[in-house]
CSV table of C-alpha atoms (C1' of nucleotides) in Angstrom, one decimal:
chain,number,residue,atom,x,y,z
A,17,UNK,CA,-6.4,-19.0,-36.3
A,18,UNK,CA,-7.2,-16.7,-33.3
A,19,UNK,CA,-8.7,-18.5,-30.5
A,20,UNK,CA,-12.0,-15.9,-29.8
A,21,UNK,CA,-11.9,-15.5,-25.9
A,22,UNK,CA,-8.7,-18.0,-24.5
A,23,UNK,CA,-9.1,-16.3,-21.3
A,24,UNK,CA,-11.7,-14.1,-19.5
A,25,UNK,CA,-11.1,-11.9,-17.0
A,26,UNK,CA,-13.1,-8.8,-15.4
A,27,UNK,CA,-12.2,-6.2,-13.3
A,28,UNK,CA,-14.9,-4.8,-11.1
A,29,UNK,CA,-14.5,-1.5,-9.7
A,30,UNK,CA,-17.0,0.5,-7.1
A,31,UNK,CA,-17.8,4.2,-8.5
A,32,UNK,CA,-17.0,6.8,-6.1
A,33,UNK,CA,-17.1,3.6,-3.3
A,34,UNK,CA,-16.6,5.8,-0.4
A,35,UNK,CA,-19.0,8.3,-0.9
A,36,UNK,CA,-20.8,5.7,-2.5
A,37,UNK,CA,-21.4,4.1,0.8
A,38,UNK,CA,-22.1,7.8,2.3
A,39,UNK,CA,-24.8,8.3,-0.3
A,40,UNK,CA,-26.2,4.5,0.7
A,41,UNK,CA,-27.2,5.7,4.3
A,42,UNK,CA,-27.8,9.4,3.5
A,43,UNK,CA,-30.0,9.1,0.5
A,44,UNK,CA,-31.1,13.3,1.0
A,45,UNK,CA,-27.4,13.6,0.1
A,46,UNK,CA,-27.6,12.6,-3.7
A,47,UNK,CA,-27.0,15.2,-6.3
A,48,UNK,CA,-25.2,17.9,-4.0
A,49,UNK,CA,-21.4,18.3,-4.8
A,50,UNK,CA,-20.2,16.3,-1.2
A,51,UNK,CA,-16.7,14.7,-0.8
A,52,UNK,CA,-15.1,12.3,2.0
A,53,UNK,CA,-12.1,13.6,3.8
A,54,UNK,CA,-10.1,12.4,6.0
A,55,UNK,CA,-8.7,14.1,9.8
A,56,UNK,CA,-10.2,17.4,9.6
A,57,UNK,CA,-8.1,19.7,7.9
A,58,UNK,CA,-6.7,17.4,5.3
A,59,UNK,CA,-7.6,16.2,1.6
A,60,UNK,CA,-10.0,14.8,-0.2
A,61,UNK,CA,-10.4,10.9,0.0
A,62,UNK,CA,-13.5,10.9,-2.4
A,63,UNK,CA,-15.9,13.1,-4.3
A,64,UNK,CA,-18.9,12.9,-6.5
A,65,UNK,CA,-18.9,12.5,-10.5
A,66,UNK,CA,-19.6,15.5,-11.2
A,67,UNK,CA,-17.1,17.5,-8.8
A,68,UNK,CA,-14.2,15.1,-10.7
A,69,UNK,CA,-15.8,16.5,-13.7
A,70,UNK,CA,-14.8,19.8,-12.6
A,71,UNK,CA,-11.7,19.4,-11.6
A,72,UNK,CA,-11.7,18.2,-7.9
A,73,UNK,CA,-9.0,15.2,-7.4
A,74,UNK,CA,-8.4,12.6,-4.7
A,75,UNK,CA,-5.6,13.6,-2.1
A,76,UNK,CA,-6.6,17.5,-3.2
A,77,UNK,CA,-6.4,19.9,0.4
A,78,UNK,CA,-9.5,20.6,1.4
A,79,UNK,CA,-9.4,24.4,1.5
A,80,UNK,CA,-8.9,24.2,-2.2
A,81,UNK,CA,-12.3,22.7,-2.6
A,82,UNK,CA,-13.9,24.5,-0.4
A,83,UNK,CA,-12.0,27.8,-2.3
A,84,UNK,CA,-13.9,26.4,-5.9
A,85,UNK,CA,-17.3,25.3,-4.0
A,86,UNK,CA,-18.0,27.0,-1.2
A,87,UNK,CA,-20.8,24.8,-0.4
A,88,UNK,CA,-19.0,21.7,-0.8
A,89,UNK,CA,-20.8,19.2,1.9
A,90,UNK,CA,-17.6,17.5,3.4
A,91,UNK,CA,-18.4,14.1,5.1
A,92,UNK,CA,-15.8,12.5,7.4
A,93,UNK,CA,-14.2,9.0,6.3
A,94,UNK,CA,-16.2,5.7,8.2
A,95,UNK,CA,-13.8,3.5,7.3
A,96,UNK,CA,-15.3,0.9,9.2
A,97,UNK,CA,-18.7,1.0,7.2
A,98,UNK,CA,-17.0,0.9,3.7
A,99,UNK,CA,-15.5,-2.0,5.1
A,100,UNK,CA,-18.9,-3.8,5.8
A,101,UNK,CA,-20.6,-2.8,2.7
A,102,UNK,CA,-16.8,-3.9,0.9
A,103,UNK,CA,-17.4,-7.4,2.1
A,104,UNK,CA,-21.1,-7.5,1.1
A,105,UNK,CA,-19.9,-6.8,-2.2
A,106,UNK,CA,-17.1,-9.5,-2.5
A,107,UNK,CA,-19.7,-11.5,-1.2
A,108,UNK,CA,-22.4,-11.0,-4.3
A,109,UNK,CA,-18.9,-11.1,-6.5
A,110,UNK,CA,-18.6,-14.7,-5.2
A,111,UNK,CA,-21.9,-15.6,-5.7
A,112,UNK,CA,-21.3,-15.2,-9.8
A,113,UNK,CA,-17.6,-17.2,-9.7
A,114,UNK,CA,-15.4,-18.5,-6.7
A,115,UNK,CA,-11.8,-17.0,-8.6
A,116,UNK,CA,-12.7,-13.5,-6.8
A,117,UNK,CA,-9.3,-11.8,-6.2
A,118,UNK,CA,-9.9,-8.9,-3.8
A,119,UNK,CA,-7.5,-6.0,-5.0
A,120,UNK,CA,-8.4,-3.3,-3.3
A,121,UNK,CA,-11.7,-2.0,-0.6
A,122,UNK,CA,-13.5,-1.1,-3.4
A,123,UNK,CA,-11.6,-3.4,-6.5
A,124,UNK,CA,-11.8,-7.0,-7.4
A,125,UNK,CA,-10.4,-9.3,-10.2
A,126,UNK,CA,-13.1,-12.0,-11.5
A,127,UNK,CA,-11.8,-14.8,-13.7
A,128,UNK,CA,-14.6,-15.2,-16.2
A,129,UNK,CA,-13.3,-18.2,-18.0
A,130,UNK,CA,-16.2,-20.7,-19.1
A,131,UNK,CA,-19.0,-19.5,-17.4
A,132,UNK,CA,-20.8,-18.8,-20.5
A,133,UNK,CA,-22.2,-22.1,-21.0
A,134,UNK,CA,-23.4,-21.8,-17.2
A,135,UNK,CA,-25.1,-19.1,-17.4
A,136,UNK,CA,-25.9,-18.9,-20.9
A,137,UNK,CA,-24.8,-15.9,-22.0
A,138,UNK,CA,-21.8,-14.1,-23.5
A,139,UNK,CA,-18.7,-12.4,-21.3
A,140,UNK,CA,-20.2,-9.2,-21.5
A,141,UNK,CA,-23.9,-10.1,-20.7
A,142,UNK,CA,-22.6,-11.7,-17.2
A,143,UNK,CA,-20.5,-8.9,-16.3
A,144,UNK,CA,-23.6,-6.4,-16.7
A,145,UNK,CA,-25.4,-9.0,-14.6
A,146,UNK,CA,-22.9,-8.8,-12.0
A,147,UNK,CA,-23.3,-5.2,-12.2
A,148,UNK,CA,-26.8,-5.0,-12.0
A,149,UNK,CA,-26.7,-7.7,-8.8
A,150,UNK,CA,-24.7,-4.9,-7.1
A,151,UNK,CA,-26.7,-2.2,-7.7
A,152,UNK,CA,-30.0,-4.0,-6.9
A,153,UNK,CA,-28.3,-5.4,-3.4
A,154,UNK,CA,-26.6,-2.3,-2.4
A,155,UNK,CA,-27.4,0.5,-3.8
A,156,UNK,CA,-23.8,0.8,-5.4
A,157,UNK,CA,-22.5,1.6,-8.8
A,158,UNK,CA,-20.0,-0.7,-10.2
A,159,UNK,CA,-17.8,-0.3,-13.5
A,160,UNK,CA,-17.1,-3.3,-15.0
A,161,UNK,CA,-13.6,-4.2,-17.9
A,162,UNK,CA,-14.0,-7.4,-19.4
A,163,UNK,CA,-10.7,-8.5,-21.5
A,164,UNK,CA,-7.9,-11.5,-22.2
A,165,UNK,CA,-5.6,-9.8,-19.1
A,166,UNK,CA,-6.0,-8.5,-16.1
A,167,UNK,CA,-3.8,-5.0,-17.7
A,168,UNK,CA,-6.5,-5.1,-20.2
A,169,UNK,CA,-9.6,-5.6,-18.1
A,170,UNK,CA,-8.9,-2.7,-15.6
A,171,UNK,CA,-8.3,-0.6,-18.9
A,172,UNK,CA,-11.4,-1.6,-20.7
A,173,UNK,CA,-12.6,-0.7,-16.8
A,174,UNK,CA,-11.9,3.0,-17.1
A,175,UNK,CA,-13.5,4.0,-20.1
A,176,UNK,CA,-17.1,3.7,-19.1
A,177,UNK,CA,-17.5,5.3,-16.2
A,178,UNK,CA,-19.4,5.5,-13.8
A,179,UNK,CA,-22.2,2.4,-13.8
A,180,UNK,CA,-20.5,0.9,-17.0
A,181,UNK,CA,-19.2,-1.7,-19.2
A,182,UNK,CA,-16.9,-2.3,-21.6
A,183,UNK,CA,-15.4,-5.6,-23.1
A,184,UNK,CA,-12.3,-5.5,-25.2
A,185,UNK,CA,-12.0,-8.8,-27.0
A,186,UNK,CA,-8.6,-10.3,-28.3
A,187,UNK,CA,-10.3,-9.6,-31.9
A,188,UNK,CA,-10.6,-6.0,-31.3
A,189,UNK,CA,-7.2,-5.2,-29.7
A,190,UNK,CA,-5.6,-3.4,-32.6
A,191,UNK,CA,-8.1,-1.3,-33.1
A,192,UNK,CA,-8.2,-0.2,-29.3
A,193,UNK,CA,-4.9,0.1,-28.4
A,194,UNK,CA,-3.8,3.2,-30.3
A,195,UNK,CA,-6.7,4.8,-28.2
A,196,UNK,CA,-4.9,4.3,-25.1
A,197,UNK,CA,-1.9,6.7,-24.1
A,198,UNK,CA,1.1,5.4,-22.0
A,199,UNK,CA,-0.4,6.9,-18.7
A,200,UNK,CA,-3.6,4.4,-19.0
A,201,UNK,CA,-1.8,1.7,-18.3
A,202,UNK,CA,-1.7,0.2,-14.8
A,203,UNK,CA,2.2,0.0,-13.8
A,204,UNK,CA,3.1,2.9,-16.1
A,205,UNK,CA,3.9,5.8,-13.2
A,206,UNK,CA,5.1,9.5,-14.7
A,207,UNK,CA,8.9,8.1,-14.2
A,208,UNK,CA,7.7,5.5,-17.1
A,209,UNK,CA,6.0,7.3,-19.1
A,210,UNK,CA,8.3,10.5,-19.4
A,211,UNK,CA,11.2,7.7,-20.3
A,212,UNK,CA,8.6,6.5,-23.0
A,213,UNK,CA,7.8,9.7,-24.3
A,214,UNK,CA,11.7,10.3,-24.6
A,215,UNK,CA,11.8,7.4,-26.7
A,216,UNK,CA,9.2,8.6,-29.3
A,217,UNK,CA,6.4,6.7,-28.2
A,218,UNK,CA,3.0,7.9,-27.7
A,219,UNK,CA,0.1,5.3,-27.2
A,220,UNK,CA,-0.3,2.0,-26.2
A,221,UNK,CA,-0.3,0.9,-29.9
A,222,UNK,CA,3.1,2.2,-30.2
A,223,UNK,CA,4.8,0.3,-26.5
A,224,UNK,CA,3.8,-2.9,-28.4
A,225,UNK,CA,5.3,-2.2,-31.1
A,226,UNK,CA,8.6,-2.6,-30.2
A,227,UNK,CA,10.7,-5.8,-29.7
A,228,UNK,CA,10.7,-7.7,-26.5
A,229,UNK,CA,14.7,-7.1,-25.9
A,230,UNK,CA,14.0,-3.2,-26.7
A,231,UNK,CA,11.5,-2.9,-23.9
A,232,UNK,CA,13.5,-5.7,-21.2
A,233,UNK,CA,16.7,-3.4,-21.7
A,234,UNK,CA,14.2,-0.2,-21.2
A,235,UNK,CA,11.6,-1.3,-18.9
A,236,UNK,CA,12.9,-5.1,-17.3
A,237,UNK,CA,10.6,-7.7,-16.2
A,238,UNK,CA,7.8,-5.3,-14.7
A,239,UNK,CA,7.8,-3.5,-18.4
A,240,UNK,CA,8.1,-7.2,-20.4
A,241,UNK,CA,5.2,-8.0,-18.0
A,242,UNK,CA,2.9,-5.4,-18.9
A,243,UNK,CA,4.2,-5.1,-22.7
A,244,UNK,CA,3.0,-9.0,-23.2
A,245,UNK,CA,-0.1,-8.5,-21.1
A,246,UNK,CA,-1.7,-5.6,-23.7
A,247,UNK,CA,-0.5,-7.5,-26.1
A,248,UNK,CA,-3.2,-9.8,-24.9
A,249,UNK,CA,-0.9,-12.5,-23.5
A,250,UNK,CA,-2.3,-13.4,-20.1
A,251,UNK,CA,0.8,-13.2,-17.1
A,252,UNK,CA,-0.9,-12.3,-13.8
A,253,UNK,CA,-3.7,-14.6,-13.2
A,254,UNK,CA,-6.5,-14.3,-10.7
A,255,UNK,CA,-5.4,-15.6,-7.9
A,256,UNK,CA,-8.6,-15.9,-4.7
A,257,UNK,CA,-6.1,-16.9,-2.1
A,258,UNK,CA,-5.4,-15.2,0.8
A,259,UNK,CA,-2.0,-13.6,0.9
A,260,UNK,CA,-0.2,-12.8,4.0
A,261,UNK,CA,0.1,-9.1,4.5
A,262,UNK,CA,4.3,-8.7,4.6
A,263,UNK,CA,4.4,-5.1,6.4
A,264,UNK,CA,2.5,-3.1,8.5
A,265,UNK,CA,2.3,0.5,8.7
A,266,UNK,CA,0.7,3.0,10.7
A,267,UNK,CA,1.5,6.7,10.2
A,268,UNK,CA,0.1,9.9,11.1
A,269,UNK,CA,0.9,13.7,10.1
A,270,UNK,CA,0.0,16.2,11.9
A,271,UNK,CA,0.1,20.7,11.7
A,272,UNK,CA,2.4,22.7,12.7
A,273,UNK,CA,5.6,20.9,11.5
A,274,UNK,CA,7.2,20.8,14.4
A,275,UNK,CA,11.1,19.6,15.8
A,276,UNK,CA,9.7,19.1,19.3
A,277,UNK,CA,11.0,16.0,20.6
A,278,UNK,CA,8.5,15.0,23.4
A,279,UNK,CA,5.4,15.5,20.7
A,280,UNK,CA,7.4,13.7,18.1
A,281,UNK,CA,7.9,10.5,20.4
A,282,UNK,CA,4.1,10.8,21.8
A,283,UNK,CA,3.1,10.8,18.6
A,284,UNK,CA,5.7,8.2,16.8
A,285,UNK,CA,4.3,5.7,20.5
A,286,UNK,CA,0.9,6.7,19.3
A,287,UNK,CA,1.6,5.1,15.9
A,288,UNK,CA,3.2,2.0,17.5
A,289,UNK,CA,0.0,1.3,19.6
A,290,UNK,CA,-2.0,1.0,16.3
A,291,UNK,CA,0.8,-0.9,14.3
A,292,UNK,CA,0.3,-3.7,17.0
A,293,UNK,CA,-3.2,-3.4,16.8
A,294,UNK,CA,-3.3,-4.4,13.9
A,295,UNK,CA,-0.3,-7.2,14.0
A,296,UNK,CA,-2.6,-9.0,16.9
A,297,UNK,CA,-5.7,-8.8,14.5
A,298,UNK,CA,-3.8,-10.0,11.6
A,299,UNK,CA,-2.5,-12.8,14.3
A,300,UNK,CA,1.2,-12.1,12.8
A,301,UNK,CA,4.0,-11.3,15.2
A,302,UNK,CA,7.1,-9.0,13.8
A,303,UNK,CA,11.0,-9.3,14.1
A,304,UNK,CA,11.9,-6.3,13.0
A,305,UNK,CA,10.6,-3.0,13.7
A,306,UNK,CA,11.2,0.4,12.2
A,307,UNK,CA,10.7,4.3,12.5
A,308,UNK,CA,10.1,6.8,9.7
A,309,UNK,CA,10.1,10.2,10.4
A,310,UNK,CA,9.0,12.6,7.3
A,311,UNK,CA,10.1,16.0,7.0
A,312,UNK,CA,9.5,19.8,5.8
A,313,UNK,CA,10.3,18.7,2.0
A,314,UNK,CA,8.4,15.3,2.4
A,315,UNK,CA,11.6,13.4,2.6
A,316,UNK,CA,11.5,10.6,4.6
A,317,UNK,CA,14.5,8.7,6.9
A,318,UNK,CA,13.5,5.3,8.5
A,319,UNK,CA,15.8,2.8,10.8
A,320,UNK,CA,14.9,-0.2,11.5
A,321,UNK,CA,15.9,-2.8,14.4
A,322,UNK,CA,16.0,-6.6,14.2
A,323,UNK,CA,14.8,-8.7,17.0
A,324,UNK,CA,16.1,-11.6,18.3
A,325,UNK,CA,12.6,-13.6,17.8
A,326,UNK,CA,9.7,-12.6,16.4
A,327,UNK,CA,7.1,-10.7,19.0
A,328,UNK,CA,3.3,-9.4,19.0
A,329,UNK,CA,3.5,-7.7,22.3
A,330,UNK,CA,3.8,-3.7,22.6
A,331,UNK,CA,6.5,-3.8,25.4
A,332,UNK,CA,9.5,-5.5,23.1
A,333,UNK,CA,8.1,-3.5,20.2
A,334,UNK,CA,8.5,-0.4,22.4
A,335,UNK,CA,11.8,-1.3,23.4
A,336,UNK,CA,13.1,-1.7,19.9
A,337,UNK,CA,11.7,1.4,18.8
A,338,UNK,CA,13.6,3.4,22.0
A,339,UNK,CA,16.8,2.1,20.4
A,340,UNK,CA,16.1,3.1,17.1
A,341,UNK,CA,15.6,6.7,18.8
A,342,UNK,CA,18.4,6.7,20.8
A,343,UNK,CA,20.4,6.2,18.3
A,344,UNK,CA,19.1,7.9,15.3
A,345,UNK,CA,16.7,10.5,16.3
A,346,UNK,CA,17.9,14.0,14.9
A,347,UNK,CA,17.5,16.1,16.8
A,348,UNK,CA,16.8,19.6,16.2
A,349,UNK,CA,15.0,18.7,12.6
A,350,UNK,CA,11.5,19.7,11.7
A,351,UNK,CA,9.4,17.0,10.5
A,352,UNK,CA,5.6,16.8,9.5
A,353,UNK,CA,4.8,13.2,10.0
A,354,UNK,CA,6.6,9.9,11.8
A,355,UNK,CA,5.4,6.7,11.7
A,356,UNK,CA,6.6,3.2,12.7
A,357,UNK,CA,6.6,-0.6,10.2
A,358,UNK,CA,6.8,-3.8,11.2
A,359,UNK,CA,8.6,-6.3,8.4
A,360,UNK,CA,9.5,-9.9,8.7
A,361,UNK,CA,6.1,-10.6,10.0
A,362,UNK,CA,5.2,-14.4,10.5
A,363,UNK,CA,2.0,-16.1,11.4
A,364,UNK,CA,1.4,-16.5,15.2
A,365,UNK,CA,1.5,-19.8,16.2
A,366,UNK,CA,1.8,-19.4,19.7
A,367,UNK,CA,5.2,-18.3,21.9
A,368,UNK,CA,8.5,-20.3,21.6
A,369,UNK,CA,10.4,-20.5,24.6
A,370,UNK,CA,13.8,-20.9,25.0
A,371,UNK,CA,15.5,-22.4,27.7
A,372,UNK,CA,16.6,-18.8,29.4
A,373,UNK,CA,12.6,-17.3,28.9
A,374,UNK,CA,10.2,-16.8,31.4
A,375,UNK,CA,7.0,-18.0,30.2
A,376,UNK,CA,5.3,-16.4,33.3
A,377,UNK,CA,6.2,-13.1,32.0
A,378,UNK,CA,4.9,-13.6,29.0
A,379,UNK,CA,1.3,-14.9,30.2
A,380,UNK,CA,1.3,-11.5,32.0
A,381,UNK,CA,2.0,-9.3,29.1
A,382,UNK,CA,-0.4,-11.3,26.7
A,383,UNK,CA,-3.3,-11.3,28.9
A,384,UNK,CA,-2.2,-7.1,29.2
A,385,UNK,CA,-2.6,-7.3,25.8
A,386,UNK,CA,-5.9,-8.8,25.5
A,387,UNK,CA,-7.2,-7.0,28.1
A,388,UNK,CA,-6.2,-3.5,26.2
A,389,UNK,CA,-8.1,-4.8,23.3
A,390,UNK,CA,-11.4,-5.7,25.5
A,391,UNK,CA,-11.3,-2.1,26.8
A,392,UNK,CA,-10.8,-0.5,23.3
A,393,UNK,CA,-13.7,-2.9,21.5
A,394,UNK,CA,-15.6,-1.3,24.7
A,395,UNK,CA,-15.2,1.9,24.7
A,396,UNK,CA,-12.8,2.8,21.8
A,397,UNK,CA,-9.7,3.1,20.1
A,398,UNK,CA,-8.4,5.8,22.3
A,399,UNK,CA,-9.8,4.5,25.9
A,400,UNK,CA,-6.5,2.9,27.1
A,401,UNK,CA,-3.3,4.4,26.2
A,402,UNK,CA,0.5,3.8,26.7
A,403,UNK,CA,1.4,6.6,29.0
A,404,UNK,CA,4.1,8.2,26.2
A,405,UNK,CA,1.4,8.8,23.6
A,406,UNK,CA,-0.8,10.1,26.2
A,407,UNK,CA,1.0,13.3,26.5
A,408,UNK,CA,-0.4,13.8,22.7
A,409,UNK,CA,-3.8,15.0,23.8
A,410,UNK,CA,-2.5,16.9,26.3
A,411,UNK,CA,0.2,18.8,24.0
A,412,UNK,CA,-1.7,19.6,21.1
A,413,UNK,CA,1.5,21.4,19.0
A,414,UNK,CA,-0.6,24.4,19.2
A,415,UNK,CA,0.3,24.4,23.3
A,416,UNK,CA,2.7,27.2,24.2
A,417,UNK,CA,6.4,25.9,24.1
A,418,UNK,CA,7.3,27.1,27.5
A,419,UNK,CA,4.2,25.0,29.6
A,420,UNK,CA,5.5,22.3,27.3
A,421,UNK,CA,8.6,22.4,28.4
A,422,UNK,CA,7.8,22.7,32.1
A,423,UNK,CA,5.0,20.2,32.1
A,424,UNK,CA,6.4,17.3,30.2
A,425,UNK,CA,9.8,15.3,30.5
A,426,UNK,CA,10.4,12.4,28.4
A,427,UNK,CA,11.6,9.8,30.4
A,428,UNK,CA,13.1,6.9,28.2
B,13,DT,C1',-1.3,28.1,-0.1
B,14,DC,C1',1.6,21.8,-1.9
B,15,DT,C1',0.1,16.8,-0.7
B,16,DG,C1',-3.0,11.2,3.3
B,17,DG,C1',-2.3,6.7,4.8
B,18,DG,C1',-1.8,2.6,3.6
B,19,DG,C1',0.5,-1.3,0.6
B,20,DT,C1',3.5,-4.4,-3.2
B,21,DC,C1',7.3,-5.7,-6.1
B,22,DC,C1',11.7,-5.1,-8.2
B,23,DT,C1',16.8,-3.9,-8.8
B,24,DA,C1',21.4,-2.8,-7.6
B,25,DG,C1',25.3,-3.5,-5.0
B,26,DG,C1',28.0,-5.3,-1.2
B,27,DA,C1',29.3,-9.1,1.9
B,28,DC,C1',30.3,-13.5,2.2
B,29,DC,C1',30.9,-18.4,0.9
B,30,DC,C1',32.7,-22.3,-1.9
C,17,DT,C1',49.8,-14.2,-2.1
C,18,DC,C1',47.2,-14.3,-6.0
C,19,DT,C1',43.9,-16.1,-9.0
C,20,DG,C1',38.3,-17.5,-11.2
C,21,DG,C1',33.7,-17.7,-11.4
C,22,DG,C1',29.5,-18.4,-9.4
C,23,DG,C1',26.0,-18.5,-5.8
C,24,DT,C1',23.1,-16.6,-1.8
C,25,DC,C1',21.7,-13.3,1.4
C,26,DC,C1',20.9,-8.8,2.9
C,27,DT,C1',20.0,-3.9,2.6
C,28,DA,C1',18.6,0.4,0.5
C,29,DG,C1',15.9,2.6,-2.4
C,30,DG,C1',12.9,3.3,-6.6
C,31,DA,C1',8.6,2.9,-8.8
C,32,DC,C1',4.0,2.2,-8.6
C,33,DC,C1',-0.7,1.1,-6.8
C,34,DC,C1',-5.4,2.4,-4.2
DNA sequence: TCTGGGGTCCTAGGACCC
DNA sequence: TCTGGGGTCCTAGGACCC
């Protein structure tokens, strides 16, 4: 006997979310073909329905837009707005069930499971309620996937969009799964599908199809994973609590490529001061440290440099990454973006000190810290600066070489 | 006319230990 | 000096996600 609806889960996804939340406080915006970009001068972050209708695709360059619609509106990204109205939204989500997974600004998992009775009405019924909370609250479209997997719920997701739901029940999985090609399904990249493809396979219908040791030997556990969840076996469950973030990173590109070594370090110190930003906001500290440079072809080198103990404060952080470019640094290379990670993060609990420490030296350089972050709450991000990644704003790459190379010496 | 800025998880292979 | 088999830890890199 098939057991009607063993689990229940939804996937609720914001249409459009951050020009969504553009639209929300510039209602005279509505219906004109506007998309949210990111730095001036680079790609598309999100557009309207009906430019993705015609073609127009997160992470395309703006000038290709513009090239297509010349009156595109282009809005820059507030990231710390989409934030806000993100949380209001989790917020109404947890209203409805407490197992709310947040997967994404804009995504969230809901496990559904025997809130029918509560609320007296079928899986489907609640998650157009949920929608239609959303909307009424905030203004914001929602689509909602209601299925027996998460796979299966962020599938059934997709295929009413935008302000839509769909519910694909354990009863009516045969019949939907040959409707679904390989590329639908969450985890499946192009690697997986073209390997797929090679194999004969076309849709969904067919992946489950074959044996469990034919896709382990093909795919492994993240293939055996997937291949049982669309088969409507439930392996990732919903899970509300909070996991610690394991890396941090803060990158930045920037035009003309360039091989100048005094920008690249401004620039890779400028990257640093927002990595541990962020770290003392997350309150993690870091013990190892890292530096990617990316170059001409978009391939990307990184070293990395283990501490002794773990650290939240720029100074060591800056220390580790001077060794790292000491000793790896190529110089000479053109690259088109650097960036630095921190890994082996830990919760801060407070400083450690060994015997040998100075405790007075680190008082001093945490009340620095906290003092930085006072100042840039104040009067912004860019108020105070480490001296290195100040050169940045003076040495634009657009400068002449020459007054570079008169005007600024690195000193490390 | 290539292409942003974040993240997670998994595997393979080497070093080292018993 | 040579012989097994098994475990853990670490690192590098691939694949994928929004």
């Amino acid at each position: 006997m098939v057991v009607p609806w063993p689990e229940a889960i939804a996937h609720c996804d914001a249409d459009s979310f951050f020009l969504s939340c553009e639209l929300a406080r510039r209602p005279e915006l509505k219906g004109k073909p506007a998309v949210v970009v990111g730095k001036l001068g680079s790609c598309v972050l999100a557009k309207s329905h009906d430019l993705k209708i015609q073609g127009i695709q997160t992470a395309m360059p703006i000038w290709e837009v513009k090239k297509r619609f010349p009156n595109v509106i282009c809005l820059q990204a507030d990231f710390a707005w989409y934030n806000h109205l993100s949380a209001k939204m989790f917020a109404i989500l947890s209203n409805w069930t407490p197992d709310v997974e947040v997967y994404s600004v804009d995504e969230a998992f809901l496990d559904l499971k025997g809130l029918r009775r509560l609320y007296k009405m079928d899986y489907g019924q609640i998650a157009y309620a949920i929608k239609e909370d959303i909307k009424r609250q905030l203004g914001l479209t929602v689509s909602v996937g209601v299925s027996v997997s998460r796979t299966l719920a962020k599938m059934a997701g997709e295929v009413n969009k935008p302000d839509g739901v769909t519910v694909i029940s354990a009863q009516e999985l045969s019949s939907w799964l040959p409707k679904f090609s390989l590329g639908d399904v969450p985890g499946f990249g192009r690697n997986t599908v073209a390997l797929l493809e090679k194999c004969g396979l076309k849709t969904c219908h067919d992946f489950v199809q074959l044996s469990e040791d034919k896709v382990r030997s093909l795919l492994h556990k993240p293939g055996l994973q997937l291949w049982k969840e669309l088969r409507g076996q439930k392996v990732f469950s919903v899970e509300p609590a909070f996991a610690p973030q394991q890396m941090i990173t803060r990158t930045s590109s920037f035009q003309p490529l360039t091989a100048d070594q005094d920008f690249l370090w401004a620039h890779t110190v400028r990257q640093l001061e927002r990595a541990v930003d962020a770290l003392r906001d997350n309150e993690q500290r870091t013990q190892e440290v890292a530096l990617y440079l990316r170059d001409r072809a978009f391939h990307h080198s990184g070293w990395s440099h283990r501490l002794p103990s773990s650290t939240n404060t720029f100074s060591d952080c800056l220390e580790a990454l001077k060794q790292i470019w000491r000793r790896h640094f190529p110089a000479g290379k053109v690259f088109r973006s650097t960036g630095v990670t921190f890994f082996r993060l830990s919760q801060d609990l407070g400083q450690q000190f060994s015997l040998f420490e100075n405790p007075g030296l680190f008082l001093r350089q945490d009340q620095l810290e906290q003092a930085k972050r006072i100042i840039k709450n104040r009067y912004g991000q860019l108020a105070i600066r480490s001296a290195s990644s100040l050169r940045l704003s003076q040495l634009g790459p657009n400068v002449k070489k020459s007054l570079r190379a008169k005007a600024f010496n690195v000193e490390w």
